[in-house]
mmCIF file of C-alpha atoms and ligand atoms in Angstrom:
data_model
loop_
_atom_site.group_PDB
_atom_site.id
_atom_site.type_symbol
_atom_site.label_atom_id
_atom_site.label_comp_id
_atom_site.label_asym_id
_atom_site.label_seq_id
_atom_site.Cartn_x
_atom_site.Cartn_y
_atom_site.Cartn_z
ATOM 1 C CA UNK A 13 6.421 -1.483 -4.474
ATOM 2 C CA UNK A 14 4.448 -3.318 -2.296
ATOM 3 C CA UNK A 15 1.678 -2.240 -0.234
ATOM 4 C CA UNK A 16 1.705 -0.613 3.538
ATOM 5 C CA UNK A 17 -0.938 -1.322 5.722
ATOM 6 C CA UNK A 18 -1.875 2.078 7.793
ATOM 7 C CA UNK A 19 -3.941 2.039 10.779
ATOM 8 C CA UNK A 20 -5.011 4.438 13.324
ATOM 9 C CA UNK A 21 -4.852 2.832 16.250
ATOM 10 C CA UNK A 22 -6.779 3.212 19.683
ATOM 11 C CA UNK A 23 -5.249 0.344 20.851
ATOM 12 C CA UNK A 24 -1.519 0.340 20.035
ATOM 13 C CA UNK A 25 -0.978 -2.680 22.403
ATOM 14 C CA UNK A 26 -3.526 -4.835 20.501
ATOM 15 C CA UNK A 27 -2.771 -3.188 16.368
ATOM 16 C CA UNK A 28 0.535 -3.998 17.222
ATOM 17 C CA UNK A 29 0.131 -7.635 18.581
ATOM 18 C CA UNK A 30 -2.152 -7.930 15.446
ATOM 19 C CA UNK A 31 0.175 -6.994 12.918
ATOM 20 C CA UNK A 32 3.314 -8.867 14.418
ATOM 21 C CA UNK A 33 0.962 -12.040 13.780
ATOM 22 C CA UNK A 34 0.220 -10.830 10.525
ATOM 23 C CA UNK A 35 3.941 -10.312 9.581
ATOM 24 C CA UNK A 36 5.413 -13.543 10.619
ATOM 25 C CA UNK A 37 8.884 -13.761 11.848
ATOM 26 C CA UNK A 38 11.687 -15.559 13.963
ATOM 27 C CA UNK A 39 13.792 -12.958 16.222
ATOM 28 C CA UNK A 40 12.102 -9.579 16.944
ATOM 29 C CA UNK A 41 13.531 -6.107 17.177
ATOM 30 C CA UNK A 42 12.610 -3.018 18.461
ATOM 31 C CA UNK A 43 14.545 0.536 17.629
ATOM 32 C CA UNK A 44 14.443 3.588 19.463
ATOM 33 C CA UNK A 45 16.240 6.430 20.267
ATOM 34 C CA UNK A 46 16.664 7.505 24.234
ATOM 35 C CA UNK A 47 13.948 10.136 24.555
ATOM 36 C CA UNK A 48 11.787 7.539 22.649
ATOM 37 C CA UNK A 49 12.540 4.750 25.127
ATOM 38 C CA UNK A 50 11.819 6.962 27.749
ATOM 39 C CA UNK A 51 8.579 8.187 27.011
ATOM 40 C CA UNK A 52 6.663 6.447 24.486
ATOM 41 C CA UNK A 53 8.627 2.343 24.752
ATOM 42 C CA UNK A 54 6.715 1.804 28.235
ATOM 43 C CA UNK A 55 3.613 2.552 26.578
ATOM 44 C CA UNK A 56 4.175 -0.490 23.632
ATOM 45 C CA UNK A 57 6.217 -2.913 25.708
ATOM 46 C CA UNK A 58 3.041 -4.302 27.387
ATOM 47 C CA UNK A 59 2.267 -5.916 23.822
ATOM 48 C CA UNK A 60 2.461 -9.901 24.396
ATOM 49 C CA UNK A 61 4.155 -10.129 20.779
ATOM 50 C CA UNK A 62 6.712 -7.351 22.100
ATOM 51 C CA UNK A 63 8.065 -9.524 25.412
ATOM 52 C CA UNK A 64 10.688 -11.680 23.386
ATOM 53 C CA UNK A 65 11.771 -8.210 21.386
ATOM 54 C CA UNK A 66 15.539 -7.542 21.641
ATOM 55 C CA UNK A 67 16.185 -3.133 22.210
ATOM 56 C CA UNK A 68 18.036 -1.552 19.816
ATOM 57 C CA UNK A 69 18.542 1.999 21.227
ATOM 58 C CA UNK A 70 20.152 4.551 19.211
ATOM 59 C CA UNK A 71 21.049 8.552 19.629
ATOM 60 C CA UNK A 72 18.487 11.310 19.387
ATOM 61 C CA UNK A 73 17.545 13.765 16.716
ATOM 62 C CA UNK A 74 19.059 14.194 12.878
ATOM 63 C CA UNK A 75 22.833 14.053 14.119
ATOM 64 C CA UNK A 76 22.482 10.498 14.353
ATOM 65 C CA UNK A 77 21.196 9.938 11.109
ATOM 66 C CA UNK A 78 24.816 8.657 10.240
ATOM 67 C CA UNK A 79 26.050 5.933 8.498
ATOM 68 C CA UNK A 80 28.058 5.175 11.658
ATOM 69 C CA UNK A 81 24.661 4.236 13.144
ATOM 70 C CA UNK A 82 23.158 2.897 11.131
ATOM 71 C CA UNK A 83 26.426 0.455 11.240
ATOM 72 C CA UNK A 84 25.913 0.213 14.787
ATOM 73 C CA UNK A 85 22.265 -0.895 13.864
ATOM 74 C CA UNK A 86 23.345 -3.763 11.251
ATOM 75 C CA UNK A 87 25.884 -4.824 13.883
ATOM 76 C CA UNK A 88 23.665 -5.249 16.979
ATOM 77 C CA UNK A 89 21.067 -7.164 14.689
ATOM 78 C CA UNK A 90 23.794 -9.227 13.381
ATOM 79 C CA UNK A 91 25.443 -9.934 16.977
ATOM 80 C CA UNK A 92 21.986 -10.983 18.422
ATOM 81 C CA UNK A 93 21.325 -13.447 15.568
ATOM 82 C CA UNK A 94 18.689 -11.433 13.580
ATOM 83 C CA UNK A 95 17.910 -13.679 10.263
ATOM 84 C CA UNK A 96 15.936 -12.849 6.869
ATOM 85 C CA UNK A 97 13.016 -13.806 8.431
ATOM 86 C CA UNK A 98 13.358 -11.211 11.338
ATOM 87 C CA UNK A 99 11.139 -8.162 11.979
ATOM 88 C CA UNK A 100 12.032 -4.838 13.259
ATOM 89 C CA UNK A 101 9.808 -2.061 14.996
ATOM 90 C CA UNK A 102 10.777 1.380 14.672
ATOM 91 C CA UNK A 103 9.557 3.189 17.530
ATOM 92 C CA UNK A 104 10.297 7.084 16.952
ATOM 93 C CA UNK A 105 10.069 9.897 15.205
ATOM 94 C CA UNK A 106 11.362 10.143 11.830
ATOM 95 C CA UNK A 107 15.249 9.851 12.287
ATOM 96 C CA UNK A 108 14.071 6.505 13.938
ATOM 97 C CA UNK A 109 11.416 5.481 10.953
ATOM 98 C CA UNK A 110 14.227 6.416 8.143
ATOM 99 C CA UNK A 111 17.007 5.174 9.494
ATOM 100 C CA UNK A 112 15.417 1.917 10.891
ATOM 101 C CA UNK A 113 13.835 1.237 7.544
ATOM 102 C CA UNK A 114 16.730 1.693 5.683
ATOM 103 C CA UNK A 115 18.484 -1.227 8.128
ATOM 104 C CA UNK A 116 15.565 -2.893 7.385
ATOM 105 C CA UNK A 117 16.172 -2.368 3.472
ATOM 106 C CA UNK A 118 19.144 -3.258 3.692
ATOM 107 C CA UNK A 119 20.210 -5.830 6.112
ATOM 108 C CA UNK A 120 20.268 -9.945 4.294
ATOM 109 C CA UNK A 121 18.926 -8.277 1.770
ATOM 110 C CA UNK A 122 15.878 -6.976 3.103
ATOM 111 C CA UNK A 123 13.871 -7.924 6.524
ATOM 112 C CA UNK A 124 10.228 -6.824 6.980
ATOM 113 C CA UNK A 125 10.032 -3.382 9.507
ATOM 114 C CA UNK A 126 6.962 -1.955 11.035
ATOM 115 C CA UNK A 127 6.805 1.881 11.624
ATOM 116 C CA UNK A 128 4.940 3.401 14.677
ATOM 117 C CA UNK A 129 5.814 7.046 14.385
ATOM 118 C CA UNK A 130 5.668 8.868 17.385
ATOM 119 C CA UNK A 131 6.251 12.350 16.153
ATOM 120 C CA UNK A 132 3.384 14.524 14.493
ATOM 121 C CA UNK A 133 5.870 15.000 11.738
ATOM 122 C CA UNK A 134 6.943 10.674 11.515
ATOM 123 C CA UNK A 135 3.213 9.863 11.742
ATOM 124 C CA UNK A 136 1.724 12.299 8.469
ATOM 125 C CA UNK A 137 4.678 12.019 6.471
ATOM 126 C CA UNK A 138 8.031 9.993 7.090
ATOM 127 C CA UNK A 139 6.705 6.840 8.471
ATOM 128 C CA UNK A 140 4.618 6.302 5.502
ATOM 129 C CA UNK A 141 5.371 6.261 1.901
ATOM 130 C CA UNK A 142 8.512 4.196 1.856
ATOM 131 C CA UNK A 143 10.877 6.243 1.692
ATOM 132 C CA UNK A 144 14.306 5.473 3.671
ATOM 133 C CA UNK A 145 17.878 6.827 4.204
ATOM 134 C CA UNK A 146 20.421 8.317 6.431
ATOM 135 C CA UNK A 147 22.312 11.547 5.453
ATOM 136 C CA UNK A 148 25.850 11.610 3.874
ATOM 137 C CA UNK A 149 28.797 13.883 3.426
ATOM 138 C CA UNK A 150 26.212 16.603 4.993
ATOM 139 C CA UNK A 151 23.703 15.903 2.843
ATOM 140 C CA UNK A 152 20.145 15.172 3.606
ATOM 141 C CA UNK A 153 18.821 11.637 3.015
ATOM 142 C CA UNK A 154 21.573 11.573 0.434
ATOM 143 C CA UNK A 155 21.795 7.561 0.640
ATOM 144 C CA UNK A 156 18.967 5.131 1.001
ATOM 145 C CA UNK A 157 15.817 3.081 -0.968
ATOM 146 C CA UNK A 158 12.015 2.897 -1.575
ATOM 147 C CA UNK A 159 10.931 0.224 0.960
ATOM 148 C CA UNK A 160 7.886 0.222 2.673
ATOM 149 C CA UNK A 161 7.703 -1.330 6.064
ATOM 150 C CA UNK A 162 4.469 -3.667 5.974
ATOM 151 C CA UNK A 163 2.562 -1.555 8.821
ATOM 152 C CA UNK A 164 2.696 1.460 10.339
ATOM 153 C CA UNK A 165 0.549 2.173 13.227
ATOM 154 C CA UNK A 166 -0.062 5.747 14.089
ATOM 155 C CA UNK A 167 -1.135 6.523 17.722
ATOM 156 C CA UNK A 168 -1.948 9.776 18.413
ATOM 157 C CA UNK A 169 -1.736 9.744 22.586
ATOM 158 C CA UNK A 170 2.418 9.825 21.564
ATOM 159 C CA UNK A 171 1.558 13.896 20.444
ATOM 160 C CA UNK A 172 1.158 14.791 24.222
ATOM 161 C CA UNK A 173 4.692 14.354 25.074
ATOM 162 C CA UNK A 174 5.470 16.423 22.066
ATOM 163 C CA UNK A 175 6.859 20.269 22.027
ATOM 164 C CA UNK A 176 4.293 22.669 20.406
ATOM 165 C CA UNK A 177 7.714 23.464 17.993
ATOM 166 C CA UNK A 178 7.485 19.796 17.245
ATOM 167 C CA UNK A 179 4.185 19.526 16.754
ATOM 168 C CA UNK A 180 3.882 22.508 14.651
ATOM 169 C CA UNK A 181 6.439 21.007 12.539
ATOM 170 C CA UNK A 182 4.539 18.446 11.680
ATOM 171 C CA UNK A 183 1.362 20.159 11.236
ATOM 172 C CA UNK A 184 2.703 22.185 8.432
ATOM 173 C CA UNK A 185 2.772 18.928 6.318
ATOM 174 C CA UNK A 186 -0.293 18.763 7.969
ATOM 175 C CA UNK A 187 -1.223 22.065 5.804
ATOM 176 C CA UNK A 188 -0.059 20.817 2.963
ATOM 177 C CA UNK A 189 -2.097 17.833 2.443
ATOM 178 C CA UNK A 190 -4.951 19.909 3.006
ATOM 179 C CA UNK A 191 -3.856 22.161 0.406
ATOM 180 C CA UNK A 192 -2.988 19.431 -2.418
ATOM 181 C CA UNK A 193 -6.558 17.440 -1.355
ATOM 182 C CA UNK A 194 -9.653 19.695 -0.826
ATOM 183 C CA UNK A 195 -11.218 22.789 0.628
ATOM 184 C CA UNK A 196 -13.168 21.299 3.510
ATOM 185 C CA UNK A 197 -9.624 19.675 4.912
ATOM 186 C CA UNK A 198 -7.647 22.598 4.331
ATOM 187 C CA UNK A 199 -10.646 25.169 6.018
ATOM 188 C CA UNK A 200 -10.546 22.089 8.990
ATOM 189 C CA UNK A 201 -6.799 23.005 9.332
ATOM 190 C CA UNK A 202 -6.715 26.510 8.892
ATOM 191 C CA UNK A 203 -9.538 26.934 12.190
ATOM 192 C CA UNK A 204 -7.977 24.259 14.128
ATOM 193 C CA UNK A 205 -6.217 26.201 17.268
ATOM 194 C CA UNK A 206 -2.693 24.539 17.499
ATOM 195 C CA UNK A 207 -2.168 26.927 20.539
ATOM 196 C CA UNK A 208 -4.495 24.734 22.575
ATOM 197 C CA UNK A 209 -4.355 21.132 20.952
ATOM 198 C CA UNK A 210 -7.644 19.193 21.491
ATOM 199 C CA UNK A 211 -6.298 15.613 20.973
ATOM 200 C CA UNK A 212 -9.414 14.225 20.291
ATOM 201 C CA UNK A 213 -10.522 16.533 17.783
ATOM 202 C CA UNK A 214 -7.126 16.267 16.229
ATOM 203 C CA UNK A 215 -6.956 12.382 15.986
ATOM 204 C CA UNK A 216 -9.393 11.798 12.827
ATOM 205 C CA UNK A 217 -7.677 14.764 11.212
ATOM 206 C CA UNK A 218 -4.195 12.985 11.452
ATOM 207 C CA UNK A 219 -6.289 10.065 10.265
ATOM 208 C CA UNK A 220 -7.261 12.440 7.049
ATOM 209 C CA UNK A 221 -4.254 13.560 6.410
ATOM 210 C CA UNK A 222 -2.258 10.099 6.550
ATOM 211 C CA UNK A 223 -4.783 8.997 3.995
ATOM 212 C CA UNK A 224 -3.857 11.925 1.519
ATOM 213 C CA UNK A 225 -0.431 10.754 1.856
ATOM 214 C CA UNK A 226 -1.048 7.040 1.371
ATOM 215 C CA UNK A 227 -2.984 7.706 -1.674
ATOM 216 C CA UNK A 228 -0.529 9.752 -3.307
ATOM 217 C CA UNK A 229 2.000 7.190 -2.787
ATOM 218 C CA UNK A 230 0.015 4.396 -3.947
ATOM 219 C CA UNK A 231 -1.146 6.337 -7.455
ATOM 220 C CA UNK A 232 3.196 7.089 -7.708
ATOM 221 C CA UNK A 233 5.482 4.972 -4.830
ATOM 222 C CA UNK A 234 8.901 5.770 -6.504
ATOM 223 C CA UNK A 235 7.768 10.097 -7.036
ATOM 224 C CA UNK A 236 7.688 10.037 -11.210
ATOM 225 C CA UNK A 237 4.911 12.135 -11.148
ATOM 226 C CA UNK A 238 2.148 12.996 -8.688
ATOM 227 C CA UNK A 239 3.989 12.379 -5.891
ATOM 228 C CA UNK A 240 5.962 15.155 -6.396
ATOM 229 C CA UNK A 241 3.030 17.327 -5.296
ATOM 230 C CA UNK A 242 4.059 16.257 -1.809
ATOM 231 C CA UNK A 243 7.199 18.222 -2.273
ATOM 232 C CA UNK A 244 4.819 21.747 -2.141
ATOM 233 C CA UNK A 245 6.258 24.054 -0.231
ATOM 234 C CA UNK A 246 9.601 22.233 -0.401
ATOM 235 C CA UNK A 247 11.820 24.043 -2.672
ATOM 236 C CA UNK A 248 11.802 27.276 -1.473
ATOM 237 C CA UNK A 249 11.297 25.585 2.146
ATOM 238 C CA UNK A 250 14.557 23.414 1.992
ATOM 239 C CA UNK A 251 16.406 26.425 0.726
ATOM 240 C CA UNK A 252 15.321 28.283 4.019
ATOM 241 C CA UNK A 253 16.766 25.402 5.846
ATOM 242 C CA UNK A 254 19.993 25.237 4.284
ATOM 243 C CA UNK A 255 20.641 29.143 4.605
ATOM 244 C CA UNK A 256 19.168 28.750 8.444
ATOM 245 C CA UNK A 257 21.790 25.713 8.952
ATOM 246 C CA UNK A 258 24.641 27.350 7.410
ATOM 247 C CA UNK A 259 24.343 30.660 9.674
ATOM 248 C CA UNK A 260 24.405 27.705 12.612
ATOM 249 C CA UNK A 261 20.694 28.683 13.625
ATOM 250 C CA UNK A 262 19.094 25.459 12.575
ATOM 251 C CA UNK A 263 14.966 25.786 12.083
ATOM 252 C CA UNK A 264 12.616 22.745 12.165
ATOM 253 C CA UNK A 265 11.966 21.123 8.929
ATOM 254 C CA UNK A 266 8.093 22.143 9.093
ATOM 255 C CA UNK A 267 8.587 25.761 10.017
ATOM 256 C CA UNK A 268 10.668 25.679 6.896
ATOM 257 C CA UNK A 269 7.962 23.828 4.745
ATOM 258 C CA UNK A 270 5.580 26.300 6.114
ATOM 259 C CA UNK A 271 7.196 29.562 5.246
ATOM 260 C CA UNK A 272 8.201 28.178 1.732
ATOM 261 C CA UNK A 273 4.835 27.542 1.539
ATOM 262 C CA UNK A 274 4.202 31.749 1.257
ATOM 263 C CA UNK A 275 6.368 31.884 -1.425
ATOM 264 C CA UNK A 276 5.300 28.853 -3.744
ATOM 265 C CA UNK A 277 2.000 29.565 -3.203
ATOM 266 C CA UNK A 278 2.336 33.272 -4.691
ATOM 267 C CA UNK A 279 4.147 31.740 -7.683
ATOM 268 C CA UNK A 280 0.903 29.345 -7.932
ATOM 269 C CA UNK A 281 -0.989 32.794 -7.577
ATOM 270 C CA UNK A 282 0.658 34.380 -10.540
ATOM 271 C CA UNK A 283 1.937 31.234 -12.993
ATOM 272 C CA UNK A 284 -1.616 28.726 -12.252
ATOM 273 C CA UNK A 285 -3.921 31.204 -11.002
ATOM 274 C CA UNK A 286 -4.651 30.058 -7.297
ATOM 275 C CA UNK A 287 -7.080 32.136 -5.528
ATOM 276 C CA UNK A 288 -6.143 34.779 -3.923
ATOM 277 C CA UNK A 289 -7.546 35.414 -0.852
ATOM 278 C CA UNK A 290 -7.069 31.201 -0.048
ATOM 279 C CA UNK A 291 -3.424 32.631 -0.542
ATOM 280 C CA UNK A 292 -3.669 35.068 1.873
ATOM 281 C CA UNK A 293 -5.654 33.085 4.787
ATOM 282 C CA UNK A 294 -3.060 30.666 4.417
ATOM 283 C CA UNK A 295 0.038 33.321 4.671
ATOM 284 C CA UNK A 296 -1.922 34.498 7.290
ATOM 285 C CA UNK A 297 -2.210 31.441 9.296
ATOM 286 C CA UNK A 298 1.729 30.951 8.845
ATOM 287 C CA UNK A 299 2.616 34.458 9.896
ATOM 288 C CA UNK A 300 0.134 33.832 13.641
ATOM 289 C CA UNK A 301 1.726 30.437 13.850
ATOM 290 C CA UNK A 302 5.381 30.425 12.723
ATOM 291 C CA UNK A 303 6.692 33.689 13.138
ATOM 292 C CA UNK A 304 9.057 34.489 10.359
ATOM 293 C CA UNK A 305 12.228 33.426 8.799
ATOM 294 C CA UNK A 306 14.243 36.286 8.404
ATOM 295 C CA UNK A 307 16.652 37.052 5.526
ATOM 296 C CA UNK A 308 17.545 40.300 3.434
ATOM 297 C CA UNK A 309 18.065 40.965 -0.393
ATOM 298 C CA UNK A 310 21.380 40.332 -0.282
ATOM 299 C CA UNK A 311 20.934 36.375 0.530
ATOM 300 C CA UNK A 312 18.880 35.877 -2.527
ATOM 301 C CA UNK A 313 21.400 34.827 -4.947
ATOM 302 C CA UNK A 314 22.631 31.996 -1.995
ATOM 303 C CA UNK A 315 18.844 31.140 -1.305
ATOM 304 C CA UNK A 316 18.327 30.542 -5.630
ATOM 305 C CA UNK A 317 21.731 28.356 -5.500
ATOM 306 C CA UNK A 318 20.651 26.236 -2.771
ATOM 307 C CA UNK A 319 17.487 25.490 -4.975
ATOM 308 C CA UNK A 320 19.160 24.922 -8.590
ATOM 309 C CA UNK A 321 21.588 22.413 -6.559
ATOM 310 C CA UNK A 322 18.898 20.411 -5.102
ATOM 311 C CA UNK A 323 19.052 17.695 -8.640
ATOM 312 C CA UNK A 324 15.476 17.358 -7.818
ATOM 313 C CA UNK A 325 14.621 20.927 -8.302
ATOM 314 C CA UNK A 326 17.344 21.663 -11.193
ATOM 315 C CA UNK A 327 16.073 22.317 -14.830
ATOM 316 C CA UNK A 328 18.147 24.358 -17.417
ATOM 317 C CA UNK A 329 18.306 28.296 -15.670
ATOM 318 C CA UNK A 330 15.162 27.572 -13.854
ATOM 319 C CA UNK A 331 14.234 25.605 -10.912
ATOM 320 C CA UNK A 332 11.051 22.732 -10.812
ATOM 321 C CA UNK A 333 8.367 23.387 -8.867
ATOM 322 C CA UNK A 334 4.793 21.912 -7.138
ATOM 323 C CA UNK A 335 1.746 24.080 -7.749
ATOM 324 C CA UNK A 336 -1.300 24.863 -7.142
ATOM 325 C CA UNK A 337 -4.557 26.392 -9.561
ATOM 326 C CA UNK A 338 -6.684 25.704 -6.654
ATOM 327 C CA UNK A 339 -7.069 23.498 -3.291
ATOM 328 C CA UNK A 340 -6.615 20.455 -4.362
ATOM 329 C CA UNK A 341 -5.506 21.581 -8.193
ATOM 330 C CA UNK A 342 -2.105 20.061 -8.066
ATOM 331 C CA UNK A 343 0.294 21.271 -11.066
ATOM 332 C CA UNK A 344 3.793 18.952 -10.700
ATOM 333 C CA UNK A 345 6.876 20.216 -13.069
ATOM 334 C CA UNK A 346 5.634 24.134 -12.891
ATOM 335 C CA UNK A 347 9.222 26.213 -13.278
ATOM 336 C CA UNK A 348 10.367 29.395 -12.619
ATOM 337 C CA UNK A 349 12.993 31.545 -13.458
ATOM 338 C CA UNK A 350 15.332 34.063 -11.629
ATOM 339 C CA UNK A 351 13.609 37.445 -11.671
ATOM 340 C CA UNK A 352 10.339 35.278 -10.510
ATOM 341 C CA UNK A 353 11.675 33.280 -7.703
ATOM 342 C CA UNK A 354 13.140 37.045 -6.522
ATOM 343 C CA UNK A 355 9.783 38.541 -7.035
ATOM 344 C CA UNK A 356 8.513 35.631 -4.153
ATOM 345 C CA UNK A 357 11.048 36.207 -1.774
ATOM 346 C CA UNK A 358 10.317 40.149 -2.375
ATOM 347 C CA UNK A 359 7.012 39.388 -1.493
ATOM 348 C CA UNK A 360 7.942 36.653 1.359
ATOM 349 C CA UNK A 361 9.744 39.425 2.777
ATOM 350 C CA UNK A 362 6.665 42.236 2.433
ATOM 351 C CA UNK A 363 4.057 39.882 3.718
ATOM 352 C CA UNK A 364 6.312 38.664 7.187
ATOM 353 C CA UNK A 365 6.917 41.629 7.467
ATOM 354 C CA UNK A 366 10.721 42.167 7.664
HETATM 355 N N1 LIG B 30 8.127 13.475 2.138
HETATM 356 C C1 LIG B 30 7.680 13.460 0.804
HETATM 357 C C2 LIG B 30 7.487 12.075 0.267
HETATM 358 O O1 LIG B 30 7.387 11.134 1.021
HETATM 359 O O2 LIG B 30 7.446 11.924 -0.923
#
């Protein structure tokens, strides 16, 4: 897969003026979604290599992460004369950076895409890496491809316009990259206070935690084997999801990831021998920050379906997970049965409090 080129910009007029010169192209396209356009677009259109860029604007949030847009998508580049040798910028969060890349993937053949995330969540974790899609039949990211857009340009001001849901959403992928690199950047994450964001205290820890990302990816692009340490929290965490979706009270994808976290993390505590008390501080940190998902006994056998169906997750009468001996210890293809995966919900469920 080829390489991505990841910068933290201070100057999002100028990184992205650079890499437009870098990347070459005839016609220029720019994606968004309307809140995107709104508040972020004004703030990148003053970028000379931007002027001649045709708008592409699309709907807002997961619901339009359809294959009917991303039609709409192939159609307006097509009508507008996009080429091979055409670029587009995905401006967004990312339902923007997934879907756009995966027009990108896909459109001649393949046309070079830069990402500039504008979500906590797009800038630490979707944008980068590759990976691409839309959802199908009500599945999540069910289609799509590995293909990296050449750049993608992370600018922290776009955070300020953010929700502190949002936000915490993404800094719960935050979390985990601290947990699956090393003590110092999981302690830095753990004291941070996401109740009153300092911006420019958070900026070179975005700028850490993009990097633990990128290098992951590099070492395994297409997820063989270490990069499924970046599915931590996951399992358990996209089961929450699917049980919170299902009883029509959808929860953020990172609130999710965060209390799944509390439960993969005391299987790492009993089946690879992760600390303790680093167990607890973390727990702790999710229970002060993300309240708690609740659920009772009798949604456990629904919450262990939803994770043998995920294929990525299934192994014969157990289920696949990420994790942990220590910070930083990662253990990929751990499983667990059953009676164990109860015994974490049990304890889920003891620890929250409900
Ligand atoms: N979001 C996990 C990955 O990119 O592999």
């Amino acid at each position: 897969m080829k390489k991505q080129e990841v910068t933290l910009s201070e100057n999002i007029r100028e990184d992205l003026d650079r890499a437009l010169t870098r990347r070459g192209h005839d016609k220029l396209f720019v994606l968004t979604d309307e809140h995107t356009a709104r508040l972020c677009l004004p703030l990148v259109l003053g970028s000379g290599g931007l002027a001649e860029a045709t708008e592409i604007h699309i709907g807002a949030d997961d619901t339009h992460k359809t294959l009917q847009t991303l039609a709409d998508v192939w159609t307006a580049l097509s009508r507008q004369g996009a080429t091979r040798h055409s670029l587009l910028v995905n401006l967004g969060g990312g339902m923007v950076t997934d879907l756009g890349g995966f027009a990108a993937a896909t459109f001649k053949r393949g046309i070079g895409y830069v990402n500039i995330p504008t979500t906590l969540l797009a800038m630490v974790d979707a944008a980068v890496g590759g990976k691409t899609g839309i959802n199908f039949n009500g599945l999540k990211n069910e289609i799509g491809a590995f293909a990296p857009a050449s750049h993608v340009i992370i600018h922290t001001e776009f955070l300020r316009t953010l929700s502190h849901r949002e936000f915490l959403s993404g800094y719960a992928e935050m979390l985990k990259h601290g947990l699956i690199s090393d003590t110092a950047h999981w302690a830095e994450l753990l004291n941070f206070d996401v109740g009153r964001v300092d911006y420019s205290a958070l900026r070179p820890m975005v700028g850490r935690s993009v990097e633990v990302k990128r290098r992951v990816v590099e070492q395994d692009p297409l997820e063989r084997g270490i990069r499924k340490a970046l599915n931590l929290g996951h399992t358990v965490g996209h089961a929450f999801e699917s049980l919170a979706l299902a009883s029509q009270q959808p929860v953020p994808h990172g609130y999710a990831v965060a209390w799944g976290m509390v439960c993969e993390l005391y299987l790492s505590h009993l089946l690879t021998g992760f600390p303790r008390q680093k167990m607890r501080q973390t727990i702790q940190f999710v229970k002060e920050n993300y309240g708690t998902f609740a659920f009772d006994c009798q949604q456990y056998d629904t919450l262990y379906d939803y994770m043998t169906h995920d294929k990525k997750n299934a192994s014969a009468g157990s289920v696949n997970f990420t994790l942990l001996a220590e910070v930083g210890d990662i253990r990929v293809d751990q499983t667990a049965g059953k009676e164990l995966i109860f015994q974490a919900l049990d304890f889920y469920r003891e620890c929250m409090g409900i």
